[in-house]
Every structure is written in C-alpha cells, then in structure tokens.
mmCIF file of C-alpha atoms in Angstrom:
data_model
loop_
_atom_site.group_PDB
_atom_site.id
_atom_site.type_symbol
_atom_site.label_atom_id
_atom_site.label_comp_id
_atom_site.label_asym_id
_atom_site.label_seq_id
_atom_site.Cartn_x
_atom_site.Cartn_y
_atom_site.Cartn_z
ATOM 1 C CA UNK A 1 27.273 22.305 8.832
ATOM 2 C CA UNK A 2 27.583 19.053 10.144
ATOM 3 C CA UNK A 3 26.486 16.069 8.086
ATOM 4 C CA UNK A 4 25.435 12.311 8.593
ATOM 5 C CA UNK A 5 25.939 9.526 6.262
ATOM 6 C CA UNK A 6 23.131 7.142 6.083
ATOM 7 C CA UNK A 7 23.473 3.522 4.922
ATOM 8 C CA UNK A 8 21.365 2.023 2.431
ATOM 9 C CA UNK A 9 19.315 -1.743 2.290
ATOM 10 C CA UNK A 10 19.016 -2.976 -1.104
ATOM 11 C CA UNK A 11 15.130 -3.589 -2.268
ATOM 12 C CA UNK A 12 14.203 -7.082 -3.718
ATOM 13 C CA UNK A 13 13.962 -5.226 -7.155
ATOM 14 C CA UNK A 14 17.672 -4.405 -6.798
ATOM 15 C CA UNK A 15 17.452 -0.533 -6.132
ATOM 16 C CA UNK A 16 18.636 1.285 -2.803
ATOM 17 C CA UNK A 17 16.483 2.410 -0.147
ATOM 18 C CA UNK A 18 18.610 4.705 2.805
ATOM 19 C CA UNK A 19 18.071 2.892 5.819
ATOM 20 C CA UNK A 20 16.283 5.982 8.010
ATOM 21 C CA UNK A 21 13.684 8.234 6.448
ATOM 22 C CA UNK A 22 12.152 11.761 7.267
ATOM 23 C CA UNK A 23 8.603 10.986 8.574
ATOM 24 C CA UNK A 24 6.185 13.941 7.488
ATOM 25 C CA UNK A 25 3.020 13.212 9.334
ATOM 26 C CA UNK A 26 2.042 15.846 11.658
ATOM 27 C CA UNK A 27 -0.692 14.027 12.867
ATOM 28 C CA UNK A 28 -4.229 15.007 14.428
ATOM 29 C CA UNK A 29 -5.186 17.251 17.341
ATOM 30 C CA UNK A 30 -6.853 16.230 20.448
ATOM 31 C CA UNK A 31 -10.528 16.892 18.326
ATOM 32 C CA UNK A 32 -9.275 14.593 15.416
ATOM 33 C CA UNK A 33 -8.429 17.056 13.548
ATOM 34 C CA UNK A 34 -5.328 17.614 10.997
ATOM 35 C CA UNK A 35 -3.258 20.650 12.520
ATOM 36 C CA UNK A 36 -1.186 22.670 9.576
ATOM 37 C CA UNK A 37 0.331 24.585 12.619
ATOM 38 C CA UNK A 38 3.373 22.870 12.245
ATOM 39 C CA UNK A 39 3.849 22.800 8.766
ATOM 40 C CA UNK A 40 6.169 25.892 7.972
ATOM 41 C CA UNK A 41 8.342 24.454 10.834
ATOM 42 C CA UNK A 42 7.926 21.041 9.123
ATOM 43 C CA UNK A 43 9.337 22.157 5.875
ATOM 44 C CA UNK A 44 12.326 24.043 7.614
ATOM 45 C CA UNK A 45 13.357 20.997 9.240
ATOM 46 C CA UNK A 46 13.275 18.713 6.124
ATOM 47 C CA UNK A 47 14.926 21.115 4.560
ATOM 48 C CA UNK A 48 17.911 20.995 6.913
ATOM 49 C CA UNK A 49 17.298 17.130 6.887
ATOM 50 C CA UNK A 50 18.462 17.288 3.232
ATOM 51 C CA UNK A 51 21.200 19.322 3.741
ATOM 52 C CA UNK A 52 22.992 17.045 6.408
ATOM 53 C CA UNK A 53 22.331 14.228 4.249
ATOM 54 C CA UNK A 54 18.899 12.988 4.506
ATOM 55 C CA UNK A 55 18.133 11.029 1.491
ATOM 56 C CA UNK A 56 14.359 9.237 2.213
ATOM 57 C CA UNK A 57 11.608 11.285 2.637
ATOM 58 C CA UNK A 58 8.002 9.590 3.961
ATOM 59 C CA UNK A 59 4.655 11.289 2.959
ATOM 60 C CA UNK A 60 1.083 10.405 1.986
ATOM 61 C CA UNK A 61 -1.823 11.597 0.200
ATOM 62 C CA UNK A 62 -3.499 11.640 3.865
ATOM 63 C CA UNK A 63 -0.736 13.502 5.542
ATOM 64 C CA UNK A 64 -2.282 16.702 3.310
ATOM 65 C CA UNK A 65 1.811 18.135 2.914
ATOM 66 C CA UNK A 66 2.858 16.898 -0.505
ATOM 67 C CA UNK A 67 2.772 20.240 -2.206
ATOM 68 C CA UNK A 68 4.691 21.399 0.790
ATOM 69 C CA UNK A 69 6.807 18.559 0.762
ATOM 70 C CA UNK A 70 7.594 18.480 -2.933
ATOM 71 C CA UNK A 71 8.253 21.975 -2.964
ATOM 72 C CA UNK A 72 11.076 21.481 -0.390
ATOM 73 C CA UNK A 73 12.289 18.490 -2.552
ATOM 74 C CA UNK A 74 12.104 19.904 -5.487
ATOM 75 C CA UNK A 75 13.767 23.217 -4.252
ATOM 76 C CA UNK A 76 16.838 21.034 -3.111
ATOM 77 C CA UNK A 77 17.206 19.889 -6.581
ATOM 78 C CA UNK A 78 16.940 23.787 -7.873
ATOM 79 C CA UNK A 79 19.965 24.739 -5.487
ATOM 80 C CA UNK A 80 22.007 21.555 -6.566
ATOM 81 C CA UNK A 81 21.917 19.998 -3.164
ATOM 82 C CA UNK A 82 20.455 16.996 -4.269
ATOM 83 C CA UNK A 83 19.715 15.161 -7.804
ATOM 84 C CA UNK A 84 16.142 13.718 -8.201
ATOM 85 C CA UNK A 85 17.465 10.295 -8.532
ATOM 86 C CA UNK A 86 19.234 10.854 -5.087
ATOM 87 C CA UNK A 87 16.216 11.129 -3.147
ATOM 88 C CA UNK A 88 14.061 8.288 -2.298
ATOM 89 C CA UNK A 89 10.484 9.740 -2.111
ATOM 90 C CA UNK A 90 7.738 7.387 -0.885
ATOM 91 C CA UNK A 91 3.906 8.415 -0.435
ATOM 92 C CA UNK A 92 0.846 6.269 0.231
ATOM 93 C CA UNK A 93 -2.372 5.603 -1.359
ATOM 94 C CA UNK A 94 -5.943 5.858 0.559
ATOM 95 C CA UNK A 95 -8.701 3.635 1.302
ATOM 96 C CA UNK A 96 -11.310 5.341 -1.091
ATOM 97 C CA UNK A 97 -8.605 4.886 -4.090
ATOM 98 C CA UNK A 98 -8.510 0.952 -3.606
ATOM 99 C CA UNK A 99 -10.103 0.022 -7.315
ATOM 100 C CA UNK A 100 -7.436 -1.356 -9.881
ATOM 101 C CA UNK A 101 -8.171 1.519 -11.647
ATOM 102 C CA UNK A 102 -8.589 4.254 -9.008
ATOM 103 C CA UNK A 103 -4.693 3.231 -7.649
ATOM 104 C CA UNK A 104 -2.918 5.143 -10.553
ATOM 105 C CA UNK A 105 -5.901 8.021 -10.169
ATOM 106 C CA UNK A 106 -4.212 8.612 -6.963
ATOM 107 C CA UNK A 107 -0.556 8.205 -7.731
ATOM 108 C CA UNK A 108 -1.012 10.545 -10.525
ATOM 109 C CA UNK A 109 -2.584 13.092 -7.929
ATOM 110 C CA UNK A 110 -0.020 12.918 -6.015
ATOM 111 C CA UNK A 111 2.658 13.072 -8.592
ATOM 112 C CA UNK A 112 0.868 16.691 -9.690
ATOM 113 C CA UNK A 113 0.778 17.559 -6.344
ATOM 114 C CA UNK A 114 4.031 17.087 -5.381
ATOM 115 C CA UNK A 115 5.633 18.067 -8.808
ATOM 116 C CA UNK A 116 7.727 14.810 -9.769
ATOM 117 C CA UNK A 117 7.653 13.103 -12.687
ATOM 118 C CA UNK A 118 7.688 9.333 -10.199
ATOM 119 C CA UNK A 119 7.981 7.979 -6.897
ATOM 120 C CA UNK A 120 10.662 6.131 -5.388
ATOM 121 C CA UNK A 121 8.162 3.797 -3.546
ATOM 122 C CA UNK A 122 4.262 3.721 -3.735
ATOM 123 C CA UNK A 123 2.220 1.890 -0.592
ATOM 124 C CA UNK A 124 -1.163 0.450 0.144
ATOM 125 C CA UNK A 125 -1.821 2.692 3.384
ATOM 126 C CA UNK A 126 -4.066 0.114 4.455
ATOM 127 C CA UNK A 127 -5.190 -3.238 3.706
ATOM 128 C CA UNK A 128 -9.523 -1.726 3.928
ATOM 129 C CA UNK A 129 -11.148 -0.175 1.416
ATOM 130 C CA UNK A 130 -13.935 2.415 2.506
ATOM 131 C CA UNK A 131 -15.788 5.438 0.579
ATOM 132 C CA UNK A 132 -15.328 8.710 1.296
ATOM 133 C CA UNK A 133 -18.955 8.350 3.422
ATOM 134 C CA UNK A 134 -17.497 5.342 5.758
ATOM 135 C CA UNK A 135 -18.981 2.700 3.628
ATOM 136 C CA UNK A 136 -17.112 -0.423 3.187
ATOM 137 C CA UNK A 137 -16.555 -1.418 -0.346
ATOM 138 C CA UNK A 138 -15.252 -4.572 0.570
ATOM 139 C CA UNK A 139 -12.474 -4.414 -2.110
ATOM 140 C CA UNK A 140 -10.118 -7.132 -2.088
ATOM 141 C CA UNK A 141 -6.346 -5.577 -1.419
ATOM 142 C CA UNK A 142 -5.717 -8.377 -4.227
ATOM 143 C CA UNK A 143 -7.105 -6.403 -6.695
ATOM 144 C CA UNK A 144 -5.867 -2.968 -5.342
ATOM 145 C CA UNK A 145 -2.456 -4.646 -5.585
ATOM 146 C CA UNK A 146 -3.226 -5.431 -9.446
ATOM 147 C CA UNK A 147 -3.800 -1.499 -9.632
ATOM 148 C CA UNK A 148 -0.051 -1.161 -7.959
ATOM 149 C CA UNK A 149 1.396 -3.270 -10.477
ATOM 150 C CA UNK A 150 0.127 -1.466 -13.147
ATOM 151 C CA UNK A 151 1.699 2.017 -11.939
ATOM 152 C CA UNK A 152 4.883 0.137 -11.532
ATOM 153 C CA UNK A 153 4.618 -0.939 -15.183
ATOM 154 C CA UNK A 154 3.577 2.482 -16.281
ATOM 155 C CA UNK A 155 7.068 3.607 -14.371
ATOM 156 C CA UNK A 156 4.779 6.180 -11.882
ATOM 157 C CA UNK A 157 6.852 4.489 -9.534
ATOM 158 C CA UNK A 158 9.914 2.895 -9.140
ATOM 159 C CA UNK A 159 9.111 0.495 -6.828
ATOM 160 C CA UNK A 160 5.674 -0.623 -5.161
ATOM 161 C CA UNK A 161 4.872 -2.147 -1.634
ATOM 162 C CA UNK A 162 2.443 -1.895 1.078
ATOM 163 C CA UNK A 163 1.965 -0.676 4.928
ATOM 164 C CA UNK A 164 -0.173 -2.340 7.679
ATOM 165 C CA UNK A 165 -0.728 -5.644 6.214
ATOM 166 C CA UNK A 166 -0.630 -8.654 8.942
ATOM 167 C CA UNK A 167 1.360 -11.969 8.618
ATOM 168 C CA UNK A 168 -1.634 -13.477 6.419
ATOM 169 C CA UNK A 169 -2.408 -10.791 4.184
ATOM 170 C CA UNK A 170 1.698 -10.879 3.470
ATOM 171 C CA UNK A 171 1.466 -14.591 3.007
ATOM 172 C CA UNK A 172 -1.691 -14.461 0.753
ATOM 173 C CA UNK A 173 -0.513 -11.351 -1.505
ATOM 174 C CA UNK A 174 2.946 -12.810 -2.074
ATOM 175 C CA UNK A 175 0.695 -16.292 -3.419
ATOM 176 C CA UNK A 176 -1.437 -14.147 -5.926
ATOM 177 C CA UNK A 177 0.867 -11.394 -6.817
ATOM 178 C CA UNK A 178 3.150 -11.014 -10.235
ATOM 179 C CA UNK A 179 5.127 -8.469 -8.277
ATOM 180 C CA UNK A 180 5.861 -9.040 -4.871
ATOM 181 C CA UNK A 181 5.975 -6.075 -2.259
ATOM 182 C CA UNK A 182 9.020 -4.252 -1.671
ATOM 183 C CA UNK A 183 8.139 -3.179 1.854
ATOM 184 C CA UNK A 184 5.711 -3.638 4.335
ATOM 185 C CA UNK A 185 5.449 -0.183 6.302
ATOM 186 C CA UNK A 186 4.336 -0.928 9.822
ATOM 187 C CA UNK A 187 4.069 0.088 13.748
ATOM 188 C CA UNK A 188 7.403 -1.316 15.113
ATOM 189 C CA UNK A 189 9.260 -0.186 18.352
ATOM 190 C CA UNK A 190 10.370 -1.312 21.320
ATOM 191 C CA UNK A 191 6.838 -2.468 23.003
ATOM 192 C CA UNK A 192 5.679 -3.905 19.854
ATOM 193 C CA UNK A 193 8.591 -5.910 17.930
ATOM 194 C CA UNK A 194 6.412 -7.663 15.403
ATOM 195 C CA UNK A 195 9.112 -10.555 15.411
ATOM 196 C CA UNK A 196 6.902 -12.655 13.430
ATOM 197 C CA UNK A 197 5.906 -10.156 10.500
ATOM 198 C CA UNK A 198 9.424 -9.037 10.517
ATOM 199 C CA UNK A 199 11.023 -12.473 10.246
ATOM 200 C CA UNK A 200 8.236 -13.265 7.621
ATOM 201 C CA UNK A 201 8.735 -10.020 5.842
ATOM 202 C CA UNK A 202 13.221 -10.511 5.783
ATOM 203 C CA UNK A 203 12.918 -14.274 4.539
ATOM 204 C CA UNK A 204 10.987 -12.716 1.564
ATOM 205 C CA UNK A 205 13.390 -10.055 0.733
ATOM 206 C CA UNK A 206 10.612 -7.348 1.739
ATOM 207 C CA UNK A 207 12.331 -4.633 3.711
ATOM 208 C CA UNK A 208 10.294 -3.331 6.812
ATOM 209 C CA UNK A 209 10.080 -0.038 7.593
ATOM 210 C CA UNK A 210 8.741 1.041 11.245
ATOM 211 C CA UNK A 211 6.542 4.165 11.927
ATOM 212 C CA UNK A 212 6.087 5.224 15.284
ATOM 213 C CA UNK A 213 9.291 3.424 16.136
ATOM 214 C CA UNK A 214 9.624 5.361 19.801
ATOM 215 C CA UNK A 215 6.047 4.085 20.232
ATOM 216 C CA UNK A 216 4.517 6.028 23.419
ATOM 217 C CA UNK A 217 7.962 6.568 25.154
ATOM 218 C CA UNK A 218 8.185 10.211 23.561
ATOM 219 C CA UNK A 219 5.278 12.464 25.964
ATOM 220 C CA UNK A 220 3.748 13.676 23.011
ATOM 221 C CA UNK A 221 2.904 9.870 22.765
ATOM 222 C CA UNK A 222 2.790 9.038 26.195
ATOM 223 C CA UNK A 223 -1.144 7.220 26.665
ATOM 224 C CA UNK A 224 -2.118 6.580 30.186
ATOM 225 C CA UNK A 225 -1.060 3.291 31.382
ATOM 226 C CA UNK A 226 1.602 2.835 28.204
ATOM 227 C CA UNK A 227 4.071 0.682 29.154
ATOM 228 C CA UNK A 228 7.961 1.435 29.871
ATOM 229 C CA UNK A 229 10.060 2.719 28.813
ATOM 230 C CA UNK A 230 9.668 5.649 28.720
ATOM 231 C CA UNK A 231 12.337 8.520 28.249
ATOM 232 C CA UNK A 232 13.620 8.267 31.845
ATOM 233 C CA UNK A 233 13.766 4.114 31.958
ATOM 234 C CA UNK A 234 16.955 3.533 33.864
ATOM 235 C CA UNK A 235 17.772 0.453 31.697
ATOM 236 C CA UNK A 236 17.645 3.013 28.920
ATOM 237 C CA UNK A 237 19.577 5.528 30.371
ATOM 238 C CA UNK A 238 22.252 3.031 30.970
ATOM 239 C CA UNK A 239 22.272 2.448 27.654
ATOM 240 C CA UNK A 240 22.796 5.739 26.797
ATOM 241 C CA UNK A 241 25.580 6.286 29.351
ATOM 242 C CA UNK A 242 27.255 2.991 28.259
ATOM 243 C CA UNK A 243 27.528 4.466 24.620
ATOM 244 C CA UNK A 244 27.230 7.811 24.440
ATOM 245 C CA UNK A 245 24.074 8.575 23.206
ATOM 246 C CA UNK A 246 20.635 9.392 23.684
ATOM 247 C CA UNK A 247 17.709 6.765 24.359
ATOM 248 C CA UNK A 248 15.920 7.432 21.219
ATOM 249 C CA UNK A 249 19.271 6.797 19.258
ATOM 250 C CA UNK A 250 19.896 3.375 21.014
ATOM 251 C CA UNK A 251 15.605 3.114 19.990
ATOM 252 C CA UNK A 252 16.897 3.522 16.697
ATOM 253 C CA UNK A 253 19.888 1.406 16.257
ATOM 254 C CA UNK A 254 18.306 -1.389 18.048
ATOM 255 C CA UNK A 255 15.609 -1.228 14.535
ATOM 256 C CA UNK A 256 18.595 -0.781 12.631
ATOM 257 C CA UNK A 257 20.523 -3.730 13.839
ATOM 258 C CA UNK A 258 17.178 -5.860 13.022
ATOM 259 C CA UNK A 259 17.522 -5.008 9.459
ATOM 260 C CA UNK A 260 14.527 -2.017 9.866
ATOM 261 C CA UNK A 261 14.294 1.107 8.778
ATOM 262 C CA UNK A 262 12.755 3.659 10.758
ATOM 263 C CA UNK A 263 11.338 7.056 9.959
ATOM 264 C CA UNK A 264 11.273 9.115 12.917
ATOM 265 C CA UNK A 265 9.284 12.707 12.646
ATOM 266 C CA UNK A 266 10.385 15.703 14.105
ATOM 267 C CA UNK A 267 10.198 19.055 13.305
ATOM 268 C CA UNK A 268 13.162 20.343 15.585
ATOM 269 C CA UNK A 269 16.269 20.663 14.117
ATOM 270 C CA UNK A 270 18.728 19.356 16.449
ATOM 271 C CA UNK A 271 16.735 16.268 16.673
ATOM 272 C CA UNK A 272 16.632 15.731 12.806
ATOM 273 C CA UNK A 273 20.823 15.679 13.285
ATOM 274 C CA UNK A 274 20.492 13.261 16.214
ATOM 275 C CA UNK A 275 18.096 10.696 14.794
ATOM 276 C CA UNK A 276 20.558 9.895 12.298
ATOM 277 C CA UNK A 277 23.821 9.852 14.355
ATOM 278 C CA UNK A 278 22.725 6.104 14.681
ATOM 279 C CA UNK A 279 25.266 4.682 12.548
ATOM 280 C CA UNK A 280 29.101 5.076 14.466
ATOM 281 C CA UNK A 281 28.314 2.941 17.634
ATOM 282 C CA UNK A 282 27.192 -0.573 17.673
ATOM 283 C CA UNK A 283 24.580 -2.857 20.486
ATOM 284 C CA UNK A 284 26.120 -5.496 21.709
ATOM 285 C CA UNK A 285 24.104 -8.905 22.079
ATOM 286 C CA UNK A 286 23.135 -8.171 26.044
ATOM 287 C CA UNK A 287 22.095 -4.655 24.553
ATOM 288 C CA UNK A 288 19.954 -6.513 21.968
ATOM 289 C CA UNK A 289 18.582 -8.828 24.559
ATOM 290 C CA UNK A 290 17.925 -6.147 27.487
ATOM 291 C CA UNK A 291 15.876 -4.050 24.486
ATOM 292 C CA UNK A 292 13.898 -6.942 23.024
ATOM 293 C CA UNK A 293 12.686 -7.647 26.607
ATOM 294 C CA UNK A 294 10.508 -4.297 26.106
ATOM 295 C CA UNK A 295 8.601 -6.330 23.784
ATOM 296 C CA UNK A 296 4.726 -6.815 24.973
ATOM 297 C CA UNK A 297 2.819 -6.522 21.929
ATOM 298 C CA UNK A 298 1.517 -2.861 23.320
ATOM 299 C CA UNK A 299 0.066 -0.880 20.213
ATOM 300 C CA UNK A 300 0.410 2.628 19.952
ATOM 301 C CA UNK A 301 -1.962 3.125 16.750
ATOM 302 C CA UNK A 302 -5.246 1.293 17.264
ATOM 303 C CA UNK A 303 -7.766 2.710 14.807
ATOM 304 C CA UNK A 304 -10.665 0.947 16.552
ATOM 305 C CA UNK A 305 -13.277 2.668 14.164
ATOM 306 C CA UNK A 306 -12.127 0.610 11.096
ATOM 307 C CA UNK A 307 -11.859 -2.724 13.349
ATOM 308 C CA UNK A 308 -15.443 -3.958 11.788
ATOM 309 C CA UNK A 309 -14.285 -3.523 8.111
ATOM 310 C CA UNK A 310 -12.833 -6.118 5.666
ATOM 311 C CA UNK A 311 -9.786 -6.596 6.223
ATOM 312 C CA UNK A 312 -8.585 -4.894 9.271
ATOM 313 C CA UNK A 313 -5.166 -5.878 9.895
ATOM 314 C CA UNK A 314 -5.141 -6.025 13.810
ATOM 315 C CA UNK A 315 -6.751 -7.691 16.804
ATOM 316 C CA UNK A 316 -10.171 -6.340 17.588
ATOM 317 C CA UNK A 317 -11.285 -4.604 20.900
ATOM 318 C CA UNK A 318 -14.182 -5.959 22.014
ATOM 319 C CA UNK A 319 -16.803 -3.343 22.275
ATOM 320 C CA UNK A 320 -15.255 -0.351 21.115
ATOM 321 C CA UNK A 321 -17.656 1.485 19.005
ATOM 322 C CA UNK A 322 -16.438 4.323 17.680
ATOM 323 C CA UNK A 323 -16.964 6.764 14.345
ATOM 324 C CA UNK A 324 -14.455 7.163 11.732
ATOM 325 C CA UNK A 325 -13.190 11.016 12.319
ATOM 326 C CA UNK A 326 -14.444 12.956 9.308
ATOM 327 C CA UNK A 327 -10.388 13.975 8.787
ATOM 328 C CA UNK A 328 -9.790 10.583 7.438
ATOM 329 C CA UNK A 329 -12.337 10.807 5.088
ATOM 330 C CA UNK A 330 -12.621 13.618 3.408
ATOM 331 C CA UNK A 331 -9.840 16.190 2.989
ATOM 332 C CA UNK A 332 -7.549 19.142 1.164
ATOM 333 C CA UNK A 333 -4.573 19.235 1.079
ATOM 334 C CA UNK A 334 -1.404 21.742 1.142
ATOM 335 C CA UNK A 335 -0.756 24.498 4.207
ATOM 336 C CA UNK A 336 -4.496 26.289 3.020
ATOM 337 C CA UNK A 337 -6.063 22.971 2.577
ATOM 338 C CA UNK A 338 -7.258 24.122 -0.535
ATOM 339 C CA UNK A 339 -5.614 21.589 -2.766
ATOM 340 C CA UNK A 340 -7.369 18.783 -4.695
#
C-alpha cells in the first residue's frame, strides 16, 4: 500500500499539528438538507486515509459523523495502526452551546459521542451565538472563549482555538484572553487568500487552517459566475505539466508554502492518496506569484441568513433576506440520525 508522509507545524502551545487534515463534512443537499448518503463511503475513505498515513482528522458536532468518525478512529487504534496520541482529532462547537458553561456541555457530548477520552483541538465554529429557534442570544465570543479555557484546563482538550473569526475579533480576543487561540479555521483558497488574517494570524503564532481550500474550482462547487480557475485554467494546467502533478495538488502546496494547512474532503480513495502527495515538489516564486494573482476576495461560503446577527464575521449583502435552514439548527447525529 502506498503511503505519504505528512509534515507537521508546531502549535503556539508547543504540540504538533500535521500540516493537511481529513475534512469530514459531507455537506447539505440542494434542499438544505444534511445527506448521510455518503457516509459509509466517508468512513471507508478515512479509513484508508489512516492507513497511508493520515494523521489529522477534521469533524464537528454539526457535521452529525462523530460516532462514525470515532468509530473509524478508534478502530485504527484496535488494529494497532495508529496510537491515540498519534492522531490529531479536532471537532467544533455550535452556536446554541456559546455560554461559558454550555462550551464543556458540548465538548463532553462530543467526547461520548465519538468515544475519546480528549480532543486534540477544540474550535469556536462561529463567532454568533443563536438558539436552537434562530434567536440571537447576543453572547459575547469573549465569554464563550472563557468556556474554552476552562475545557483546556479540565484537559477535554489538548489544545483550544477558533474558526471564522475576522481580523478584529482575532485582534480583540487575543487583548482579553488568558489563553490565546491556537488556530483560526477559515475559508482560504486561491480566490480568497485572506492575506491580511493570515499575516495577522502567523505574527501571533496562531496556525491557520483553510476549509474549502479548492474554493468553487471543483464542479461540485462550481456557482454560476465563480471566478477562474477552475479545473481546466490553462495557467493551472501549466502548472501541473511544469511539475508533475495535478491542479488541486499545486492548490494545495501553494497553502502549504504559506504556512496553511488545508483539509481537503473527499470520499474517493485515489484522491485521499493524491491530496497528500503535496510534499516532494516545491513552487517556485513565479509559481507563487502567477497563483496569488487568483486572489479576488470571491467567497465560496456566504451564510447570508446569519449576516444580521452579532457578530457575523463577514461583509454583508445588502438585501439578502433569507431563513436559517432548519439543518443548522436542530439536529441528530450518527448514519440514523438518531444520536443525541
């Protein structure tokens, strides 16, 4: 079986995080709906992800797959594949879990759920707090982060950081925290290089991890009227002829080479090997430069129906009134969704 070595950046705490992750969010159907279709195929592929030498694994109490995902995990351990302390395990905590107290409510739920004893990394999903109804609480994310702080102190997780939070909300949490972030999980690829979070982000020792990081250039992705590139963008195929690889690997190392972890989903095997056969070939500074001119600020996840609530992290779009789907409210989780 053939196997890929994946690097590691070094947290500001001092542990190791491997520098490309296995994204498990399967996402929602054309209705806004969750789909468990892919699930079974999910878990095969992380499996195989962990037996090449995956060592990061993404999830999220929204994503509704930590039992599967922790049974895959800890079913690795079983066969002697991996050790627990070998994996780095991150999930995600939800908007309706956002008072001090209701942070380690959910990290323990997701620590049954998944059947671990701690988590590598814990993250603010968001930087809103709403109900379960759509009501916003109003919560400030300084107190959630309190909550955060507490879990790391109670050694639920290892280390603690958050995911959508703006240039500000960095700047203001790192002036009111005891514990700074370890990471700041956002939308980064090559339409929207976030140069200013990033360099923000890297001067603080917080390590930035990118979801979404082919952005709409994969069709599954593909909005009308996204930008280039696209799979077929000649620059990229040159790219990919000059070094012998595909365009999403030269997506990849071009995050890589920033100092940014990505963590790509797939459920297809062969792409699972390919994502991380980043690490043998290197851009050169024209390669850098012809990529970063992709960059036009072009947002693949918009979640317009939050954009009135405190603290929204992004620009607003004037006139967009839309309702919160009902499948980021309220949900079960595991392949039945059956599981509290």
């Amino acid at each position: 079986m053939a196997k890929v070595n994946i690097p590691t950046f070094k947290l500001n705490n001092g542990r190791e995080i491997p520098a490309l992750g296995y994204g498990t969010w399967l996402g929602l159907d054309s209705k806004m709906e969750f789909s468990v279709e892919d699930l079974p195929k999910m878990m095969e592929a992380l499996s195989y992800a962990i037996d090449v030498g995956y060592r990061h694994v993404d999830t999220a109490h929204l994503y509704r797959v930590e039992p599967e995902v922790g049974q895959v995990v800890n079913r690795k351990i079983k066969e002697g594949v991996v050790k627990r302390e070998e994996v780095f395990v991150t999930t995600k905590v939800w908007h309706h879990f956002h008072r001090e107290a209701d942070v380690e409510v959910s990290v323990r739920g997701s620590l049954r759920r998944m059947g671990l004893d701690y988590f590598d990394l814990v993250l603010m999903h968001w930087p809103m707090s709403i109900t379960q109804d759509g009501v916003d609480e109003k919560i400030d994310y300084l107190e959630t982060w309190r909550g955060f702080e507490n879990v790391l102190q109670k050694g639920l997780a290892k280390s603690i950081g958050v995911s959508n939070f703006n240039v500000e909300q960095i700047k203001r949490l790192l002036a009111n925290c005891k514990v700074p972030p370890a990471c700041n999980q956002v939308e980064i690829n090559l339409n929207l290089g976030q140069k200013e979070l990033v360099d923000l982000c890297q001067s603080h020792n917080i390590v930035v991890v990118a979801y979404s990081p082919f952005g709409t250039m994969v069709p599954s992705r593909a909005a009308p009227d996204s930008p280039e590139p696209k799979l077929n963008n000649p620059t990229m195929v040159a790219l990919g002829k000059k070094h012998g690889k595909t365009v999403t690997q030269i997506t990849l190392r071009y995050l890589y080479q920033r100092g940014i972890i990505s963590i790509p989903k797939t459920v297809t095997k062969s792409r699972v090997l390919e994502n991380a056969s980043i690490f043998d070939f290197t851009l050169d500074n024209a390669d850098m430069a012809t990529l970063a001119a992709f960059d036009n600020g072009y947002r693949t996840v918009r979640p317009v129906f939050w954009q009135d609530y405190a603290n929204y992290p992004f620009d607003k779009v004037p006139g967009a009134k839309v309702l919160i789907p009902q499948s980021l409210c309220v949900w079960k989780n595991g392949i039945n969704l059956d599981i509290d």
